[in-house]
Coordinates of C-alpha atoms and ligand atoms in Angstrom, one line a residue:
M1 CA 90.5 115.9 113.0
T2 CA 91.4 113.0 110.3
T3 CA 88.9 112.2 108.0
I4 CA 88.1 109.0 109.2
E5 CA 87.5 110.7 112.6
K6 CA 84.9 113.1 110.8
A7 CA 83.4 109.9 109.1
V8 CA 82.9 108.4 112.4
D9 CA 81.2 111.5 114.0
L10 CA 78.9 111.5 110.8
L11 CA 77.6 107.8 111.3
R12 CA 77.1 107.9 115.0
A13 CA 75.0 110.9 114.4
G14 CA 73.0 108.9 112.1
R15 CA 74.1 110.7 109.4
L16 CA 75.4 109.3 105.5
V17 CA 78.9 108.8 104.3
A18 CA 80.3 107.0 100.9
F19 CA 83.0 105.1 101.2
P20 CA 85.3 102.8 98.8
T21 CA 85.3 99.1 98.9
E22 CA 86.9 96.5 96.4
T23 CA 83.6 96.6 94.2
V24 CA 82.2 99.9 94.1
Y25 CA 81.7 102.6 96.8
G26 CA 79.0 102.1 99.1
L27 CA 76.5 104.5 100.9
G28 CA 76.9 104.2 104.6
A29 CA 74.6 104.3 107.2
N30 CA 74.6 102.8 110.9
A31 CA 73.1 99.9 110.1
L32 CA 71.0 99.8 113.6
D33 CA 69.6 103.1 113.4
E34 CA 66.3 103.0 111.4
D35 CA 66.4 106.8 110.9
A36 CA 69.9 106.6 109.3
V37 CA 69.0 103.7 106.9
R38 CA 66.0 105.5 105.7
R39 CA 68.2 108.3 105.1
I40 CA 70.0 106.3 102.5
F41 CA 66.6 105.0 100.9
A42 CA 65.8 108.6 100.3
A43 CA 69.5 109.8 99.0
K44 CA 69.2 107.1 96.2
G45 CA 65.4 107.5 95.2
R46 CA 65.5 103.6 96.3
P47 CA 62.4 102.0 96.7
L48 CA 61.8 100.5 100.0
S49 CA 61.1 96.9 98.8
S50 CA 65.4 96.6 97.8
P51 CA 66.9 95.3 101.1
L52 CA 70.5 96.7 101.7
I53 CA 73.7 94.7 102.5
V54 CA 75.5 95.3 105.5
H55 CA 79.0 95.7 105.6
V56 CA 81.2 94.1 108.9
D57 CA 84.5 94.1 110.0
S58 CA 84.9 90.8 110.8
I59 CA 82.9 87.2 110.9
D60 CA 82.5 88.0 114.9
M61 CA 80.6 91.3 114.1
A62 CA 78.6 89.1 111.5
R63 CA 77.6 86.7 113.9
E64 CA 76.0 89.1 116.4
L65 CA 73.6 90.4 113.3
A66 CA 72.8 86.5 112.3
L67 CA 70.1 84.7 113.9
K68 CA 71.9 81.6 112.6
W69 CA 75.4 81.3 111.8
P70 CA 75.1 78.0 109.2
E71 CA 78.4 76.2 108.4
A72 CA 78.3 77.1 104.7
A73 CA 78.4 80.8 105.8
D74 CA 81.2 80.0 107.9
A75 CA 83.1 78.3 105.4
L76 CA 82.0 80.9 102.8
A77 CA 83.5 84.0 105.0
R78 CA 86.5 82.4 106.0
Q79 CA 87.4 81.4 102.3
F80 CA 86.1 84.5 100.6
W81 CA 86.2 87.4 103.5
P82 CA 87.5 90.2 103.5
G83 CA 86.1 89.7 99.6
P84 CA 83.3 90.7 97.5
L85 CA 81.1 87.9 98.4
T86 CA 77.3 89.1 100.4
I87 CA 75.9 85.8 102.4
I88 CA 72.4 86.0 103.3
V89 CA 71.7 84.5 106.4
P90 CA 68.6 84.5 108.9
K91 CA 68.7 88.2 110.9
R92 CA 68.2 89.2 114.5
P93 CA 65.3 91.3 115.4
S94 CA 68.3 94.1 116.4
V95 CA 68.5 94.7 112.6
P96 CA 65.8 97.1 111.6
N97 CA 63.3 95.6 108.9
V98 CA 64.2 98.4 107.0
V99 CA 67.8 97.2 106.5
S100 CA 66.2 94.0 105.0
A101 CA 63.2 95.4 103.2
G102 CA 61.1 93.5 105.9
L103 CA 62.5 90.3 104.6
P104 CA 63.9 87.3 107.2
G105 CA 67.1 87.5 105.9
V106 CA 70.2 90.2 106.1
G107 CA 73.2 90.5 103.4
L108 CA 76.6 90.7 105.2
R109 CA 79.8 91.4 103.5
M110 CA 83.3 91.8 105.1
P111 CA 85.2 94.3 102.5
A112 CA 88.5 94.1 101.4
H113 CA 89.4 97.9 101.1
A114 CA 91.7 99.3 103.6
M115 CA 89.7 102.4 104.0
A116 CA 86.4 100.5 104.6
L117 CA 88.1 98.5 106.9
A118 CA 89.4 101.2 108.9
L119 CA 86.3 102.8 108.9
L120 CA 84.4 99.9 110.3
K121 CA 86.9 99.3 112.7
A122 CA 87.0 103.0 114.2
V123 CA 83.2 103.5 114.0
G124 CA 82.8 99.9 115.7
L125 CA 79.0 99.5 113.9
P126 CA 77.9 97.6 111.0
L127 CA 77.2 99.6 107.8
A128 CA 74.2 99.2 105.8
A129 CA 75.7 100.6 102.3
P130 CA 74.4 100.3 98.9
S131 CA 76.0 101.3 96.0
A132 CA 76.6 104.9 95.9
N133 CA 74.4 105.9 93.3
R134 CA 70.7 106.8 92.4
F135 CA 68.5 104.2 92.1
T136 CA 68.9 102.1 88.8
Q137 CA 72.1 104.0 88.0
L138 CA 75.7 103.1 87.4
S139 CA 77.4 102.1 90.1
P140 CA 80.5 104.5 91.1
T141 CA 83.9 103.0 90.9
T142 CA 85.2 106.4 92.0
A143 CA 84.7 109.1 94.5
Q144 CA 84.2 111.6 91.7
H145 CA 81.3 109.3 90.3
V146 CA 79.6 109.4 93.9
R147 CA 79.8 113.3 93.8
E148 CA 78.3 113.6 90.3
G149 CA 75.6 111.1 91.1
L150 CA 74.8 112.1 94.7
G151 CA 76.1 115.5 95.2
N152 CA 74.8 116.9 98.3
A153 CA 72.9 114.1 99.4
V154 CA 75.8 112.9 101.0
D155 CA 77.3 114.4 104.0
L156 CA 81.1 113.2 103.3
I157 CA 82.7 111.4 100.7
L158 CA 85.8 108.9 101.4
D159 CA 88.1 109.0 98.4
G160 CA 90.2 105.8 98.5
G161 CA 91.3 105.8 94.7
P162 CA 89.2 103.7 91.9
C163 CA 88.0 100.4 93.1
A164 CA 89.8 97.3 92.2
V165 CA 87.5 94.9 91.5
G166 CA 85.2 97.3 89.4
I167 CA 81.8 95.5 89.8
E168 CA 79.2 94.4 92.5
S169 CA 79.9 91.4 95.1
T170 CA 78.1 88.1 94.4
V171 CA 75.4 87.6 96.6
I172 CA 74.4 84.0 98.1
S173 CA 71.5 83.2 100.4
L174 CA 71.4 80.5 103.1
L175 CA 68.3 80.8 103.8
G176 CA 66.6 77.6 102.1
P177 CA 67.7 74.0 102.0
T178 CA 70.1 74.6 99.1
P179 CA 72.4 77.6 99.0
R180 CA 71.2 80.0 96.2
L181 CA 73.3 82.4 94.2
L182 CA 71.1 85.8 93.7
R183 CA 73.7 87.9 92.2
A184 CA 76.3 86.6 90.1
G185 CA 79.8 88.2 90.7
M186 CA 83.6 88.0 90.4
I187 CA 83.6 85.1 93.1
T188 CA 82.3 82.4 90.6
Q189 CA 80.0 79.5 90.9
P190 CA 82.6 77.3 90.6
A191 CA 84.6 79.0 93.1
I192 CA 81.7 78.8 95.5
E193 CA 81.0 74.8 95.0
A194 CA 84.4 74.3 95.6
V195 CA 84.0 75.2 99.2
I196 CA 80.2 74.3 99.9
G197 CA 79.4 71.8 97.1
P198 CA 76.4 72.8 94.7
V199 CA 74.4 75.9 94.5
E200 CA 71.3 76.8 92.9
T201 CA 71.1 79.9 90.9
G202 CA 68.3 82.3 89.3
A203 CA 66.0 84.4 90.8
G204 CA 64.1 82.6 93.9
A205 CA 61.4 83.9 96.1
D206 CA 64.4 85.3 98.0
S207 CA 65.7 87.5 95.7
P208 CA 64.2 91.1 95.6
G209 CA 65.7 94.1 94.5
Q210 CA 67.5 92.6 91.1
H211 CA 65.3 95.1 88.9
P212 CA 65.9 94.1 85.5
K213 CA 66.9 97.5 84.6
H214 CA 69.6 98.4 87.0
Y215 CA 73.5 99.2 86.5
S216 CA 72.2 101.7 83.7
P217 CA 74.0 104.4 81.7
R218 CA 71.8 107.0 80.3
T219 CA 73.3 106.2 76.8
P220 CA 71.1 103.5 75.4
V221 CA 73.6 100.5 75.6
V222 CA 73.3 97.3 73.2
L223 CA 75.0 94.0 73.5
G224 CA 76.3 93.2 70.4
D225 CA 75.7 95.2 66.9
S226 CA 73.7 98.3 67.5
P227 CA 70.8 98.4 65.1
L228 CA 70.2 101.9 66.4
S229 CA 71.2 104.9 64.2
G230 CA 73.1 108.0 64.8
R231 CA 76.3 108.7 66.8
G232 CA 77.4 105.2 68.4
I233 CA 80.6 103.9 70.0
R234 CA 81.6 100.1 70.2
L235 CA 83.4 98.4 73.1
D236 CA 84.9 95.4 71.9
F237 CA 88.0 93.2 72.7
S238 CA 90.1 95.7 71.0
N239 CA 89.8 98.3 73.7
M240 CA 88.8 96.2 76.6
P241 CA 91.2 93.9 78.8
P242 CA 90.8 90.2 77.7
D243 CA 90.5 88.7 80.9
A244 CA 87.6 89.0 83.1
A245 CA 89.2 90.4 86.4
G246 CA 90.6 93.5 84.2
Y247 CA 87.5 94.0 82.3
A248 CA 85.4 94.0 85.2
E249 CA 87.9 96.9 86.9
K250 CA 87.4 99.3 83.9
L251 CA 83.9 98.4 82.7
Y252 CA 82.1 101.1 84.9
R253 CA 84.8 103.9 84.6
V254 CA 84.3 103.4 81.1
L255 CA 80.9 103.7 80.7
H256 CA 80.6 106.6 82.9
Q257 CA 83.4 108.4 80.7
L258 CA 81.4 107.4 77.1
D259 CA 78.1 108.2 78.8
S260 CA 79.6 112.0 79.5
E261 CA 80.3 112.0 75.8
N262 CA 76.8 112.1 74.5
Y263 CA 76.9 109.3 72.3
D264 CA 73.6 108.0 71.1
W265 CA 74.4 104.7 71.6
I266 CA 77.1 102.4 72.8
A267 CA 77.5 98.8 71.5
I268 CA 79.3 95.9 73.6
E269 CA 80.8 93.2 72.2
P270 CA 79.8 89.8 74.2
P271 CA 82.1 88.6 76.6
P272 CA 82.5 84.6 76.6
D273 CA 80.0 82.4 78.4
T274 CA 82.2 81.3 81.1
P275 CA 81.8 81.4 84.8
E276 CA 84.7 84.2 85.3
W277 CA 82.4 86.2 83.1
A278 CA 79.0 85.4 84.6
G279 CA 79.2 88.6 86.5
I280 CA 80.0 91.2 83.9
R281 CA 77.6 89.5 81.1
D282 CA 74.5 89.9 84.1
R283 CA 76.0 93.9 84.4
L284 CA 75.9 94.4 80.9
Q285 CA 72.6 92.5 80.3
R286 CA 70.9 94.8 83.1
A287 CA 72.9 98.0 81.5
A288 CA 71.2 96.7 77.8
Y289 CA 67.6 96.1 79.2
R290 CA 66.2 99.4 78.7
S291 CA 67.5 99.9 75.2
S292 CA 66.1 96.1 73.8
C293 CA 62.6 96.9 75.3
A294 CA 62.9 100.4 74.3
T295 CA 59.5 102.1 72.7
Ligands
TXA1 O1 79.6 95.1 96.1 C1 78.6 95.7 96.8 O2 77.6 94.4 96.9 C2 78.5 96.8 96.9 C3 79.5 97.3 97.9 C4 79.0 99.0 98.6 O3 79.5 96.3 99.2 N1 77.0 97.0 97.5 C5 75.6 96.7 96.6 O4 74.7 97.1 97.1 O5 76.1 96.6 95.0 P1 73.5 97.1 96.5 O6 72.1 97.7 97.1 O7 73.5 98.3 95.0 O8 72.9 95.9 96.1 C6 71.9 95.0 97.0 C7 71.7 93.9 96.4 C8 69.8 94.0 96.5 O9 69.6 94.5 95.4 C9 69.8 92.3 96.6 O10 69.7 92.0 94.9 C10 70.6 91.7 97.3 O11 71.8 92.7 97.3 N2 70.2 91.7 98.9 C11 70.9 92.4 100.0 N3 70.1 92.1 100.9 C12 69.5 91.2 100.6 C13 68.4 90.3 101.4 N4 68.3 90.5 103.0 N5 67.9 89.3 100.9 C14 67.7 89.3 99.4 N6 69.1 90.0 98.6 C15 69.8 90.8 99.4
MG2 MG1 73.3 99.2 93.5

């Protein structure tokens, strides 16, 4: 039996399988099986108020889960799928409410990773999958990160090597009259606007699960110069790639590594305030949240 076949059997039995995507590793379960989806929340220690992204193998599979498939969804999917863009559309009743945390929309994404797509095709089911880490912790970009973070809570981990994009997908909601960017990522606002016209940004009524302290290493993180005492480490452009894609690809791997080295703090040089860096800036701000309001 191949590993994919084993994964398919587990998923059909309502169990959890971690799998690689181009962004980060996901903790997957059959999105149509409510009990299986509940196991994801339990394994992550994630509150039920935080909705899950559903992974699909095609636009056709996406349309089967969407009550409405707006023209903008089609244009975005055609331009950016497979890829790091999650599109929120009205959900059909066949998608359990636990997946969307009771919200009217469901987030859909077709990942650009050969192993993820092979798994989706083989199982023939949509897979609900948040990042495969404990709630509020750093997302995993290697199979080893998943092992260290979730251990026995996951039934199988598919190893597809390090993730090429390195931070989570851009999330856009098409529920309101104007599209709204809920989470920045490596697909930028200008790239999206080139396809569907102006979008709104910032949290709206439809942006749950955007806990400010998300994506955090255990070590306190400071953006800019550290005012903290003790033994720290600086992450700046002398030791990180100068381009956003290279930086994102490396970021979580470096943070996981530094986090294991028991520093008192990690001080990170703020990246440029331009659209290509928006996703990275967002994750760094969330990583730094705890220390900036620490007591
Ligand atoms: O790149 C990614 O998006 C990765 C890989 C595994 O695909 N997944 C990921 O999932 O980052 P997660 O659960 O860690 O983040 C999902 C976020 C939620 O916290 C929420 O902000 C937004 O996506 N989201 C998902 N479904 C939503 C919905 N129905 N309505 C509003 N926001 C939603
Ligand atoms: Mg996450």
